[in-house]
Amino acid sequence: ETWRYAFEEALDEVQGVFAQKFKEEVEANSDHTVQLFPYGTLGESADIMEQAQSGILQFVDQSPGFTGSLIPEAQVFFVPYLLPQDEEDLFEFFRTSVAVNEMFPELYADQGLELLTMFPEGEVCMTTKEPVTSPEDLNEVKFRVMTNPLLVESYQAFGATPTPLPWGEVYGGLQTNIIQGQENPMFFIESTKMYEVTDYITCAGHNNFTTAVMANKDFFDGLPDEDQLMIESAIDVAFEHILEYQQGLHEESIEKIKEAKPEMTINILSEEERQPFKDAAATVEEAFIEMTGESGKEILDQMKEDLNQVTN
Ligand code: 6CS
């Protein structure tokens, strides 16, 4: 049988590298084949999610940045400064988190999705046309965010004018000055040439990009046990592979950006400069609880407990 798997990035970007490893494992350990659909081949992120929910696709990678409208609790990944900056702690969190591995699967299941894994894609940095060292510098900056209300809340708290847009409109939007900023992990800033349409990169350490891979639930539930187990172990292999793949990727991407555009300014904010951004996080956390109620609060509390386990 051929299974169809779509994701939000190119084949040689992080989601694509994960998908290729998954495909390789499935094909080595079963008679099934996996057909990969990189970003753009089947539409935007929202389109591939619909296709996965309706069963046209068996597998989909959609980031919580876009899943927030479907599963509001998934927006927890946009509470600033919640995830640790230390890579080992972060990786261990995704491996062991009760919220990620036990609670979120139930919420995805309610939407007809079997959540297979969540993994980090790297520290998120801002790219803008003017320098940013404080929230004041974001004043009047139309800042593109993925389409979820909490991210809008975040950038409002950071002082900007948040503009939710699908990925496909970002490069052109920056080029034509409809927007003046966006955020993404360094590898993605490099691979999508964001440095061509912005002049400053600012890292405030406020988040790490999280993504999620899922299967259509009816499809998954209908599989024999041996196939389900085979898929789960292919996911485990791809998960460890993608963490290893990302070691040093942030720094390598910075080098490539500097090579492509020597005049690009890359600024890592100091602790002092980060403080006002950190102060804004409390408002965002409150907004998250307001939006998601008891269920969101439970997830947030569990996540904090899970984070405590890995950072202590
Ligand atoms: O910003 C975005 O919309 C995109 N960023 C990444 C790192 N992956 C896919 C997503 O569409």
PDB file of C-alpha atoms and ligand atoms in Angstrom:
ATOM      1  CA  GLU A   1       0.000   0.000   0.000  1.00  0.00           C
ATOM      2  CA  THR A   2       1.178   3.567  -0.678  1.00  0.00           C
ATOM      3  CA  TRP A   3       0.760   6.077   2.142  1.00  0.00           C
ATOM      4  CA  ARG A   4       0.707   9.812   1.496  1.00  0.00           C
ATOM      5  CA  TYR A   5       2.586  12.146   3.861  1.00  0.00           C
ATOM      6  CA  ALA A   6       2.556  15.955   3.496  1.00  0.00           C
ATOM      7  CA  PHE A   7       4.579  18.508   5.425  1.00  0.00           C
ATOM      8  CA  GLU A   8       5.050  22.283   5.638  1.00  0.00           C
ATOM      9  CA  GLU A   9       8.644  22.577   4.487  1.00  0.00           C
ATOM     10  CA  ALA A  10      10.964  21.560   1.634  1.00  0.00           C
ATOM     11  CA  LEU A  11      12.514  18.100   1.411  1.00  0.00           C
ATOM     12  CA  ASP A  12      15.890  19.319   2.690  1.00  0.00           C
ATOM     13  CA  GLU A  13      14.461  21.365   5.578  1.00  0.00           C
ATOM     14  CA  VAL A  14      13.900  19.912   9.071  1.00  0.00           C
ATOM     15  CA  GLN A  15      10.373  18.548   8.510  1.00  0.00           C
ATOM     16  CA  GLY A  16      11.524  17.096   5.190  1.00  0.00           C
ATOM     17  CA  VAL A  17      14.566  15.415   6.727  1.00  0.00           C
ATOM     18  CA  PHE A  18      12.274  13.890   9.375  1.00  0.00           C
ATOM     19  CA  ALA A  19       9.812  12.702   6.721  1.00  0.00           C
ATOM     20  CA  GLN A  20      12.581  11.167   4.617  1.00  0.00           C
ATOM     21  CA  LYS A  21      13.866   9.207   7.611  1.00  0.00           C
ATOM     22  CA  PHE A  22      10.343   8.009   8.409  1.00  0.00           C
ATOM     23  CA  LYS A  23       9.840   6.905   4.811  1.00  0.00           C
ATOM     24  CA  GLU A  24      13.178   5.084   4.788  1.00  0.00           C
ATOM     25  CA  GLU A  25      12.291   3.206   8.001  1.00  0.00           C
ATOM     26  CA  VAL A  26       8.774   2.266   6.894  1.00  0.00           C
ATOM     27  CA  GLU A  27      10.003   1.011   3.536  1.00  0.00           C
ATOM     28  CA  ALA A  28      12.872  -0.956   5.103  1.00  0.00           C
ATOM     29  CA  ASN A  29      10.582  -2.658   7.601  1.00  0.00           C
ATOM     30  CA  SER A  30       7.379  -3.307   5.667  1.00  0.00           C
ATOM     31  CA  ASP A  31       5.932  -3.711   2.181  1.00  0.00           C
ATOM     32  CA  HIS A  32       4.370  -0.254   2.338  1.00  0.00           C
ATOM     33  CA  THR A  33       5.674   2.769   0.493  1.00  0.00           C
ATOM     34  CA  VAL A  34       5.463   6.388   1.601  1.00  0.00           C
ATOM     35  CA  GLN A  35       4.924   9.152  -0.925  1.00  0.00           C
ATOM     36  CA  LEU A  36       6.194  12.526   0.313  1.00  0.00           C
ATOM     37  CA  PHE A  37       4.497  15.853  -0.458  1.00  0.00           C
ATOM     38  CA  PRO A  38       6.725  18.827   0.488  1.00  0.00           C
ATOM     39  CA  TYR A  39       5.416  22.355   1.089  1.00  0.00           C
ATOM     40  CA  GLY A  40       3.605  23.811  -1.871  1.00  0.00           C
ATOM     41  CA  THR A  41       2.731  20.577  -3.646  1.00  0.00           C
ATOM     42  CA  LEU A  42      -0.695  20.278  -1.988  1.00  0.00           C
ATOM     43  CA  GLY A  43      -1.265  23.804  -0.734  1.00  0.00           C
ATOM     44  CA  GLU A  44      -0.693  25.661   2.509  1.00  0.00           C
ATOM     45  CA  SER A  45      -0.509  24.206   5.992  1.00  0.00           C
ATOM     46  CA  ALA A  46      -4.263  24.573   6.544  1.00  0.00           C
ATOM     47  CA  ASP A  47      -4.941  22.664   3.306  1.00  0.00           C
ATOM     48  CA  ILE A  48      -2.815  19.647   4.168  1.00  0.00           C
ATOM     49  CA  MET A  49      -4.434  19.433   7.603  1.00  0.00           C
ATOM     50  CA  GLU A  50      -7.879  19.293   5.983  1.00  0.00           C
ATOM     51  CA  GLN A  51      -6.662  16.610   3.621  1.00  0.00           C
ATOM     52  CA  ALA A  52      -5.314  14.552   6.519  1.00  0.00           C
ATOM     53  CA  GLN A  53      -8.534  14.915   8.494  1.00  0.00           C
ATOM     54  CA  SER A  54     -10.600  13.801   5.530  1.00  0.00           C
ATOM     55  CA  GLY A  55      -8.321  10.822   4.847  1.00  0.00           C
ATOM     56  CA  ILE A  56      -6.906  11.931   1.481  1.00  0.00           C
ATOM     57  CA  LEU A  57      -3.556  11.992   3.271  1.00  0.00           C
ATOM     58  CA  GLN A  58      -2.521   9.315   5.762  1.00  0.00           C
ATOM     59  CA  PHE A  59       0.175  11.449   7.422  1.00  0.00           C
ATOM     60  CA  VAL A  60       0.666  15.153   7.971  1.00  0.00           C
ATOM     61  CA  ASP A  61       3.165  17.428   9.693  1.00  0.00           C
ATOM     62  CA  GLN A  62       1.441  20.571  10.902  1.00  0.00           C
ATOM     63  CA  SER A  63       2.942  22.908  13.488  1.00  0.00           C
ATOM     64  CA  PRO A  64       0.927  24.074  16.501  1.00  0.00           C
ATOM     65  CA  GLY A  65       1.352  27.551  15.017  1.00  0.00           C
ATOM     66  CA  PHE A  66      -1.386  26.578  12.588  1.00  0.00           C
ATOM     67  CA  THR A  67      -3.251  23.990  14.706  1.00  0.00           C
ATOM     68  CA  GLY A  68      -4.306  26.597  17.272  1.00  0.00           C
ATOM     69  CA  SER A  69      -7.639  27.250  15.600  1.00  0.00           C
ATOM     70  CA  LEU A  70      -8.486  23.522  15.601  1.00  0.00           C
ATOM     71  CA  ILE A  71      -6.985  22.627  18.983  1.00  0.00           C
ATOM     72  CA  PRO A  72      -6.724  25.813  21.079  1.00  0.00           C
ATOM     73  CA  GLU A  73      -4.587  24.069  23.735  1.00  0.00           C
ATOM     74  CA  ALA A  74      -1.832  23.577  21.117  1.00  0.00           C
ATOM     75  CA  GLN A  75      -1.184  27.302  21.463  1.00  0.00           C
ATOM     76  CA  VAL A  76       0.565  26.602  24.758  1.00  0.00           C
ATOM     77  CA  PHE A  77       3.738  26.375  22.658  1.00  0.00           C
ATOM     78  CA  PHE A  78       3.516  30.145  22.175  1.00  0.00           C
ATOM     79  CA  VAL A  79       3.723  31.180  25.789  1.00  0.00           C
ATOM     80  CA  PRO A  80       7.063  33.057  25.590  1.00  0.00           C
ATOM     81  CA  TYR A  81      10.035  31.717  27.562  1.00  0.00           C
ATOM     82  CA  LEU A  82       8.189  28.544  28.573  1.00  0.00           C
ATOM     83  CA  LEU A  83      10.473  26.079  26.777  1.00  0.00           C
ATOM     84  CA  PRO A  84      14.095  25.829  27.945  1.00  0.00           C
ATOM     85  CA  GLN A  85      16.876  27.255  25.781  1.00  0.00           C
ATOM     86  CA  ASP A  86      19.294  24.468  26.657  1.00  0.00           C
ATOM     87  CA  GLU A  87      19.095  21.920  23.825  1.00  0.00           C
ATOM     88  CA  GLU A  88      19.586  18.822  25.962  1.00  0.00           C
ATOM     89  CA  ASP A  89      16.856  19.905  28.388  1.00  0.00           C
ATOM     90  CA  LEU A  90      14.576  20.705  25.500  1.00  0.00           C
ATOM     91  CA  PHE A  91      15.137  17.348  23.793  1.00  0.00           C
ATOM     92  CA  GLU A  92      14.605  15.500  27.071  1.00  0.00           C
ATOM     93  CA  PHE A  93      11.388  17.441  27.615  1.00  0.00           C
ATOM     94  CA  PHE A  94       9.958  16.253  24.281  1.00  0.00           C
ATOM     95  CA  ARG A  95      11.051  12.676  25.003  1.00  0.00           C
ATOM     96  CA  THR A  96       9.511  12.498  28.470  1.00  0.00           C
ATOM     97  CA  SER A  97       6.722  15.091  28.727  1.00  0.00           C
ATOM     98  CA  VAL A  98       3.376  13.769  29.972  1.00  0.00           C
ATOM     99  CA  ALA A  99       1.623  16.769  28.396  1.00  0.00           C
ATOM    100  CA  VAL A 100       3.166  16.068  24.985  1.00  0.00           C
ATOM    101  CA  ASN A 101       3.055  12.285  25.034  1.00  0.00           C
ATOM    102  CA  GLU A 102      -0.181  11.598  26.913  1.00  0.00           C
ATOM    103  CA  MET A 103      -2.431  14.661  27.095  1.00  0.00           C
ATOM    104  CA  PHE A 104      -2.063  16.135  23.621  1.00  0.00           C
ATOM    105  CA  PRO A 105      -2.765  12.789  21.878  1.00  0.00           C
ATOM    106  CA  GLU A 106      -6.280  12.847  23.402  1.00  0.00           C
ATOM    107  CA  LEU A 107      -6.967  16.360  22.124  1.00  0.00           C
ATOM    108  CA  TYR A 108      -5.740  15.487  18.636  1.00  0.00           C
ATOM    109  CA  ALA A 109      -7.812  12.291  18.703  1.00  0.00           C
ATOM    110  CA  ASP A 110     -10.943  14.415  19.193  1.00  0.00           C
ATOM    111  CA  GLN A 111     -10.125  15.994  15.826  1.00  0.00           C
ATOM    112  CA  GLY A 112      -9.694  12.649  14.060  1.00  0.00           C
ATOM    113  CA  LEU A 113      -5.911  12.687  14.351  1.00  0.00           C
ATOM    114  CA  GLU A 114      -3.468  10.205  15.833  1.00  0.00           C
ATOM    115  CA  LEU A 115      -0.665  12.357  17.247  1.00  0.00           C
ATOM    116  CA  LEU A 116       2.549  10.445  16.552  1.00  0.00           C
ATOM    117  CA  THR A 117       5.163  12.880  17.810  1.00  0.00           C
ATOM    118  CA  MET A 118       6.090  16.472  18.528  1.00  0.00           C
ATOM    119  CA  PHE A 119       9.630  17.746  18.073  1.00  0.00           C
ATOM    120  CA  PRO A 120      11.522  21.051  18.227  1.00  0.00           C
ATOM    121  CA  GLU A 121      12.908  22.771  15.114  1.00  0.00           C
ATOM    122  CA  GLY A 122      15.188  25.347  16.699  1.00  0.00           C
ATOM    123  CA  GLU A 123      15.242  28.669  18.501  1.00  0.00           C
ATOM    124  CA  VAL A 124      12.984  31.237  16.896  1.00  0.00           C
ATOM    125  CA  CYS A 125      14.557  34.595  15.964  1.00  0.00           C
ATOM    126  CA  MET A 126      12.990  37.716  14.496  1.00  0.00           C
ATOM    127  CA  THR A 127      13.975  39.171  11.145  1.00  0.00           C
ATOM    128  CA  THR A 128      13.117  42.827  10.594  1.00  0.00           C
ATOM    129  CA  LYS A 129      13.994  45.827   8.467  1.00  0.00           C
ATOM    130  CA  GLU A 130      15.072  47.974  11.423  1.00  0.00           C
ATOM    131  CA  PRO A 131      17.087  47.026  14.510  1.00  0.00           C
ATOM    132  CA  VAL A 132      15.206  45.616  17.514  1.00  0.00           C
ATOM    133  CA  THR A 133      16.652  45.832  21.003  1.00  0.00           C
ATOM    134  CA  SER A 134      13.456  46.521  22.943  1.00  0.00           C
ATOM    135  CA  PRO A 135       9.676  46.205  22.546  1.00  0.00           C
ATOM    136  CA  GLU A 136       9.594  49.935  21.651  1.00  0.00           C
ATOM    137  CA  ASP A 137      11.475  49.133  18.465  1.00  0.00           C
ATOM    138  CA  LEU A 138       8.589  46.898  17.390  1.00  0.00           C
ATOM    139  CA  ASN A 139       6.132  49.751  17.697  1.00  0.00           C
ATOM    140  CA  GLU A 140       4.304  50.192  14.357  1.00  0.00           C
ATOM    141  CA  VAL A 141       6.063  47.149  12.919  1.00  0.00           C
ATOM    142  CA  LYS A 142       3.583  44.909  11.116  1.00  0.00           C
ATOM    143  CA  PHE A 143       4.940  41.585  12.214  1.00  0.00           C
ATOM    144  CA  ARG A 144       3.882  38.383  10.471  1.00  0.00           C
ATOM    145  CA  VAL A 145       2.896  35.500  12.718  1.00  0.00           C
ATOM    146  CA  MET A 146       1.488  32.065  11.991  1.00  0.00           C
ATOM    147  CA  THR A 147      -2.287  31.972  12.135  1.00  0.00           C
ATOM    148  CA  ASN A 148      -3.084  31.529  15.805  1.00  0.00           C
ATOM    149  CA  PRO A 149      -4.618  33.957  18.311  1.00  0.00           C
ATOM    150  CA  LEU A 150      -2.029  33.452  21.058  1.00  0.00           C
ATOM    151  CA  LEU A 151       0.849  34.359  18.776  1.00  0.00           C
ATOM    152  CA  VAL A 152      -1.082  37.515  17.932  1.00  0.00           C
ATOM    153  CA  GLU A 153      -1.371  38.104  21.676  1.00  0.00           C
ATOM    154  CA  SER A 154       2.389  37.553  22.096  1.00  0.00           C
ATOM    155  CA  TYR A 155       3.464  40.060  19.511  1.00  0.00           C
ATOM    156  CA  GLN A 156       0.953  42.546  20.780  1.00  0.00           C
ATOM    157  CA  ALA A 157       2.546  42.143  24.206  1.00  0.00           C
ATOM    158  CA  PHE A 158       5.954  42.569  22.534  1.00  0.00           C
ATOM    159  CA  GLY A 159       4.741  45.934  21.203  1.00  0.00           C
ATOM    160  CA  ALA A 160       4.273  45.053  17.517  1.00  0.00           C
ATOM    161  CA  THR A 161       1.248  44.973  15.220  1.00  0.00           C
ATOM    162  CA  PRO A 162       0.823  41.242  14.631  1.00  0.00           C
ATOM    163  CA  THR A 163      -0.316  40.141  11.177  1.00  0.00           C
ATOM    164  CA  PRO A 164      -1.320  36.469  10.849  1.00  0.00           C
ATOM    165  CA  LEU A 165      -0.503  35.081   7.401  1.00  0.00           C
ATOM    166  CA  PRO A 166       0.091  31.693   5.794  1.00  0.00           C
ATOM    167  CA  TRP A 167       3.727  31.020   4.972  1.00  0.00           C
ATOM    168  CA  GLY A 168       3.300  31.567   1.234  1.00  0.00           C
ATOM    169  CA  GLU A 169       2.659  35.266   1.686  1.00  0.00           C
ATOM    170  CA  VAL A 170       5.656  36.104   3.850  1.00  0.00           C
ATOM    171  CA  TYR A 171       8.483  36.657   1.357  1.00  0.00           C
ATOM    172  CA  GLY A 172       6.343  38.793  -0.938  1.00  0.00           C
ATOM    173  CA  GLY A 173       4.823  40.636   2.011  1.00  0.00           C
ATOM    174  CA  LEU A 174       8.258  41.662   3.254  1.00  0.00           C
ATOM    175  CA  GLN A 175       9.368  42.565  -0.242  1.00  0.00           C
ATOM    176  CA  THR A 176       6.413  44.881  -0.795  1.00  0.00           C
ATOM    177  CA  ASN A 177       6.553  46.195   2.798  1.00  0.00           C
ATOM    178  CA  ILE A 178       3.036  44.994   3.693  1.00  0.00           C
ATOM    179  CA  ILE A 179       4.794  43.451   6.673  1.00  0.00           C
ATOM    180  CA  GLN A 180       8.135  44.505   8.172  1.00  0.00           C
ATOM    181  CA  GLY A 181       9.060  41.495  10.271  1.00  0.00           C
ATOM    182  CA  GLN A 182       8.599  37.786  10.903  1.00  0.00           C
ATOM    183  CA  GLU A 183      10.028  35.070  13.163  1.00  0.00           C
ATOM    184  CA  ASN A 184      11.402  31.617  12.430  1.00  0.00           C
ATOM    185  CA  PRO A 185      14.226  29.234  13.333  1.00  0.00           C
ATOM    186  CA  MET A 186      17.649  30.117  11.877  1.00  0.00           C
ATOM    187  CA  PHE A 187      17.762  27.207   9.417  1.00  0.00           C
ATOM    188  CA  PHE A 188      14.471  28.388   7.909  1.00  0.00           C
ATOM    189  CA  ILE A 189      15.566  32.048   7.784  1.00  0.00           C
ATOM    190  CA  GLU A 190      18.566  30.827   5.802  1.00  0.00           C
ATOM    191  CA  SER A 191      16.875  28.301   3.516  1.00  0.00           C
ATOM    192  CA  THR A 192      13.977  30.588   2.612  1.00  0.00           C
ATOM    193  CA  LYS A 193      16.329  33.551   2.111  1.00  0.00           C
ATOM    194  CA  MET A 194      14.568  35.831   4.573  1.00  0.00           C
ATOM    195  CA  TYR A 195      17.853  37.814   4.663  1.00  0.00           C
ATOM    196  CA  GLU A 196      17.097  39.050   1.156  1.00  0.00           C
ATOM    197  CA  VAL A 197      14.030  40.958   2.356  1.00  0.00           C
ATOM    198  CA  THR A 198      15.084  41.966   5.891  1.00  0.00           C
ATOM    199  CA  ASP A 199      18.315  43.425   7.322  1.00  0.00           C
ATOM    200  CA  TYR A 200      18.319  42.501  11.007  1.00  0.00           C
ATOM    201  CA  ILE A 201      18.071  39.217  12.870  1.00  0.00           C
ATOM    202  CA  THR A 202      17.276  39.465  16.564  1.00  0.00           C
ATOM    203  CA  CYS A 203      17.323  36.523  18.954  1.00  0.00           C
ATOM    204  CA  ALA A 204      15.511  37.147  22.231  1.00  0.00           C
ATOM    205  CA  GLY A 205      15.390  33.492  23.295  1.00  0.00           C
ATOM    206  CA  HIS A 206      11.610  33.684  23.616  1.00  0.00           C
ATOM    207  CA  ASN A 207      10.719  30.429  21.939  1.00  0.00           C
ATOM    208  CA  ASN A 208      11.683  27.278  20.125  1.00  0.00           C
ATOM    209  CA  PHE A 209       9.673  26.218  17.076  1.00  0.00           C
ATOM    210  CA  THR A 210       7.612  23.098  17.792  1.00  0.00           C
ATOM    211  CA  THR A 211       6.038  20.887  15.163  1.00  0.00           C
ATOM    212  CA  ALA A 212       3.772  17.816  15.241  1.00  0.00           C
ATOM    213  CA  VAL A 213       3.380  14.733  13.057  1.00  0.00           C
ATOM    214  CA  MET A 214       0.094  12.879  12.976  1.00  0.00           C
ATOM    215  CA  ALA A 215      -1.852  10.240  11.097  1.00  0.00           C
ATOM    216  CA  ASN A 216      -5.492  10.178  10.084  1.00  0.00           C
ATOM    217  CA  LYS A 217      -7.017   8.378  13.063  1.00  0.00           C
ATOM    218  CA  ASP A 218      -9.461   6.112  11.187  1.00  0.00           C
ATOM    219  CA  PHE A 219      -6.620   5.019   8.936  1.00  0.00           C
ATOM    220  CA  PHE A 220      -4.305   4.372  11.893  1.00  0.00           C
ATOM    221  CA  ASP A 221      -6.937   2.570  13.969  1.00  0.00           C
ATOM    222  CA  GLY A 222      -7.748   0.345  11.005  1.00  0.00           C
ATOM    223  CA  LEU A 223      -4.177  -0.910  10.677  1.00  0.00           C
ATOM    224  CA  PRO A 224      -3.071  -4.289  12.049  1.00  0.00           C
ATOM    225  CA  ASP A 225      -1.065  -4.086  15.306  1.00  0.00           C
ATOM    226  CA  GLU A 226       2.188  -4.916  13.550  1.00  0.00           C
ATOM    227  CA  ASP A 227       1.809  -1.927  11.204  1.00  0.00           C
ATOM    228  CA  GLN A 228       0.949   0.399  14.069  1.00  0.00           C
ATOM    229  CA  LEU A 229       4.045  -0.735  15.955  1.00  0.00           C
ATOM    230  CA  MET A 230       6.175  -0.444  12.826  1.00  0.00           C
ATOM    231  CA  ILE A 231       4.965   3.165  12.330  1.00  0.00           C
ATOM    232  CA  GLU A 232       5.635   4.014  15.967  1.00  0.00           C
ATOM    233  CA  SER A 233       9.176   2.699  15.808  1.00  0.00           C
ATOM    234  CA  ALA A 234       9.804   4.492  12.486  1.00  0.00           C
ATOM    235  CA  ILE A 235       8.673   7.679  14.245  1.00  0.00           C
ATOM    236  CA  ASP A 236      11.032   6.984  17.164  1.00  0.00           C
ATOM    237  CA  VAL A 237      13.978   6.518  14.797  1.00  0.00           C
ATOM    238  CA  ALA A 238      13.111   9.682  12.846  1.00  0.00           C
ATOM    239  CA  PHE A 239      12.681  11.604  16.131  1.00  0.00           C
ATOM    240  CA  GLU A 240      16.183  10.773  17.380  1.00  0.00           C
ATOM    241  CA  HIS A 241      17.563  11.375  13.894  1.00  0.00           C
ATOM    242  CA  ILE A 242      16.068  14.854  13.656  1.00  0.00           C
ATOM    243  CA  LEU A 243      17.452  15.894  17.060  1.00  0.00           C
ATOM    244  CA  GLU A 244      20.911  14.743  16.028  1.00  0.00           C
ATOM    245  CA  TYR A 245      20.546  16.419  12.629  1.00  0.00           C
ATOM    246  CA  GLN A 246      19.884  19.742  14.351  1.00  0.00           C
ATOM    247  CA  GLN A 247      23.062  19.754  16.472  1.00  0.00           C
ATOM    248  CA  GLY A 248      24.961  22.851  15.337  1.00  0.00           C
ATOM    249  CA  LEU A 249      22.397  23.692  12.646  1.00  0.00           C
ATOM    250  CA  HIS A 250      21.570  27.106  14.155  1.00  0.00           C
ATOM    251  CA  GLU A 251      25.249  28.170  14.085  1.00  0.00           C
ATOM    252  CA  GLU A 252      25.868  26.722  10.608  1.00  0.00           C
ATOM    253  CA  SER A 253      22.861  28.630   9.312  1.00  0.00           C
ATOM    254  CA  ILE A 254      24.216  31.885  10.778  1.00  0.00           C
ATOM    255  CA  GLU A 255      27.494  31.279   8.933  1.00  0.00           C
ATOM    256  CA  LYS A 256      25.653  30.688   5.657  1.00  0.00           C
ATOM    257  CA  ILE A 257      23.587  33.842   6.114  1.00  0.00           C
ATOM    258  CA  LYS A 258      26.727  35.914   6.792  1.00  0.00           C
ATOM    259  CA  GLU A 259      28.321  34.464   3.689  1.00  0.00           C
ATOM    260  CA  ALA A 260      25.298  35.236   1.515  1.00  0.00           C
ATOM    261  CA  LYS A 261      24.855  38.735   2.964  1.00  0.00           C
ATOM    262  CA  PRO A 262      27.828  40.085   4.944  1.00  0.00           C
ATOM    263  CA  GLU A 263      25.978  43.269   5.891  1.00  0.00           C
ATOM    264  CA  MET A 264      23.168  41.358   7.662  1.00  0.00           C
ATOM    265  CA  THR A 265      23.148  42.287  11.361  1.00  0.00           C
ATOM    266  CA  ILE A 266      22.668  39.368  13.739  1.00  0.00           C
ATOM    267  CA  ASN A 267      22.001  40.459  17.290  1.00  0.00           C
ATOM    268  CA  ILE A 268      21.637  38.178  20.315  1.00  0.00           C
ATOM    269  CA  LEU A 269      19.862  40.194  22.987  1.00  0.00           C
ATOM    270  CA  SER A 270      21.511  40.451  26.409  1.00  0.00           C
ATOM    271  CA  GLU A 271      19.745  39.325  29.587  1.00  0.00           C
ATOM    272  CA  GLU A 272      18.948  42.941  30.326  1.00  0.00           C
ATOM    273  CA  GLU A 273      17.481  43.540  26.885  1.00  0.00           C
ATOM    274  CA  ARG A 274      15.406  40.366  27.196  1.00  0.00           C
ATOM    275  CA  GLN A 275      13.796  41.424  30.443  1.00  0.00           C
ATOM    276  CA  PRO A 276      10.932  43.517  28.973  1.00  0.00           C
ATOM    277  CA  PHE A 277      10.125  40.675  26.563  1.00  0.00           C
ATOM    278  CA  LYS A 278      10.112  38.262  29.510  1.00  0.00           C
ATOM    279  CA  ASP A 279       7.838  40.604  31.443  1.00  0.00           C
ATOM    280  CA  ALA A 280       5.347  40.468  28.581  1.00  0.00           C
ATOM    281  CA  ALA A 281       5.124  36.676  28.873  1.00  0.00           C
ATOM    282  CA  ALA A 282       2.872  36.810  31.941  1.00  0.00           C
ATOM    283  CA  THR A 283       0.092  38.571  29.983  1.00  0.00           C
ATOM    284  CA  VAL A 284       0.335  35.953  27.250  1.00  0.00           C
ATOM    285  CA  GLU A 285       0.036  33.124  29.749  1.00  0.00           C
ATOM    286  CA  GLU A 286      -3.094  34.739  31.173  1.00  0.00           C
ATOM    287  CA  ALA A 287      -4.528  35.128  27.691  1.00  0.00           C
ATOM    288  CA  PHE A 288      -3.846  31.442  27.027  1.00  0.00           C
ATOM    289  CA  ILE A 289      -5.799  30.399  30.111  1.00  0.00           C
ATOM    290  CA  GLU A 290      -8.617  32.739  29.198  1.00  0.00           C
ATOM    291  CA  MET A 291      -8.817  31.249  25.707  1.00  0.00           C
ATOM    292  CA  THR A 292      -8.629  27.599  26.695  1.00  0.00           C
ATOM    293  CA  GLY A 293     -10.154  27.386  30.178  1.00  0.00           C
ATOM    294  CA  GLU A 294      -9.677  24.431  32.491  1.00  0.00           C
ATOM    295  CA  SER A 295      -8.332  22.127  29.812  1.00  0.00           C
ATOM    296  CA  GLY A 296      -5.663  24.608  28.770  1.00  0.00           C
ATOM    297  CA  LYS A 297      -4.666  25.285  32.345  1.00  0.00           C
ATOM    298  CA  GLU A 298      -4.236  21.561  32.992  1.00  0.00           C
ATOM    299  CA  ILE A 299      -1.930  21.240  29.979  1.00  0.00           C
ATOM    300  CA  LEU A 300       0.070  24.304  30.974  1.00  0.00           C
ATOM    301  CA  ASP A 301       0.474  23.085  34.569  1.00  0.00           C
ATOM    302  CA  GLN A 302       1.509  19.639  33.384  1.00  0.00           C
ATOM    303  CA  MET A 303       3.993  21.154  30.966  1.00  0.00           C
ATOM    304  CA  LYS A 304       5.551  23.180  33.754  1.00  0.00           C
ATOM    305  CA  GLU A 305       5.812  20.044  35.861  1.00  0.00           C
ATOM    306  CA  ASP A 306       7.377  18.149  32.941  1.00  0.00           C
ATOM    307  CA  LEU A 307       9.837  21.004  32.408  1.00  0.00           C
ATOM    308  CA  ASN A 308      10.749  20.964  36.085  1.00  0.00           C
ATOM    309  CA  GLN A 309      11.591  17.286  35.802  1.00  0.00           C
ATOM    310  CA  VAL A 310      14.135  17.906  33.047  1.00  0.00           C
ATOM    311  CA  THR A 311      15.658  21.154  34.241  1.00  0.00           C
ATOM    312  CA  ASN A 312      16.211  20.080  37.869  1.00  0.00           C
TER     313      ASN A 312
HETATM  314  O1  6CS B   1       6.588  30.244   9.546  1.00  0.00           O
HETATM  315  C1  6CS B   1       6.045  29.324   8.967  1.00  0.00           C
HETATM  316  O2  6CS B   1       4.898  29.427   8.550  1.00  0.00           O
HETATM  317  C2  6CS B   1       6.823  28.040   8.703  1.00  0.00           C
HETATM  318  N1  6CS B   1       7.951  27.903   9.559  1.00  0.00           N
HETATM  319  C3  6CS B   1       8.567  26.752   9.674  1.00  0.00           C
HETATM  320  C4  6CS B   1       9.857  26.628  10.402  1.00  0.00           C
HETATM  321  N2  6CS B   1       8.047  25.636   9.195  1.00  0.00           N
HETATM  322  C5  6CS B   1       6.787  25.576   8.494  1.00  0.00           C
HETATM  323  C6  6CS B   1       5.954  26.819   8.694  1.00  0.00           C
HETATM  324  O3  6CS B   1       5.030  26.920   7.669  1.00  0.00           O
END
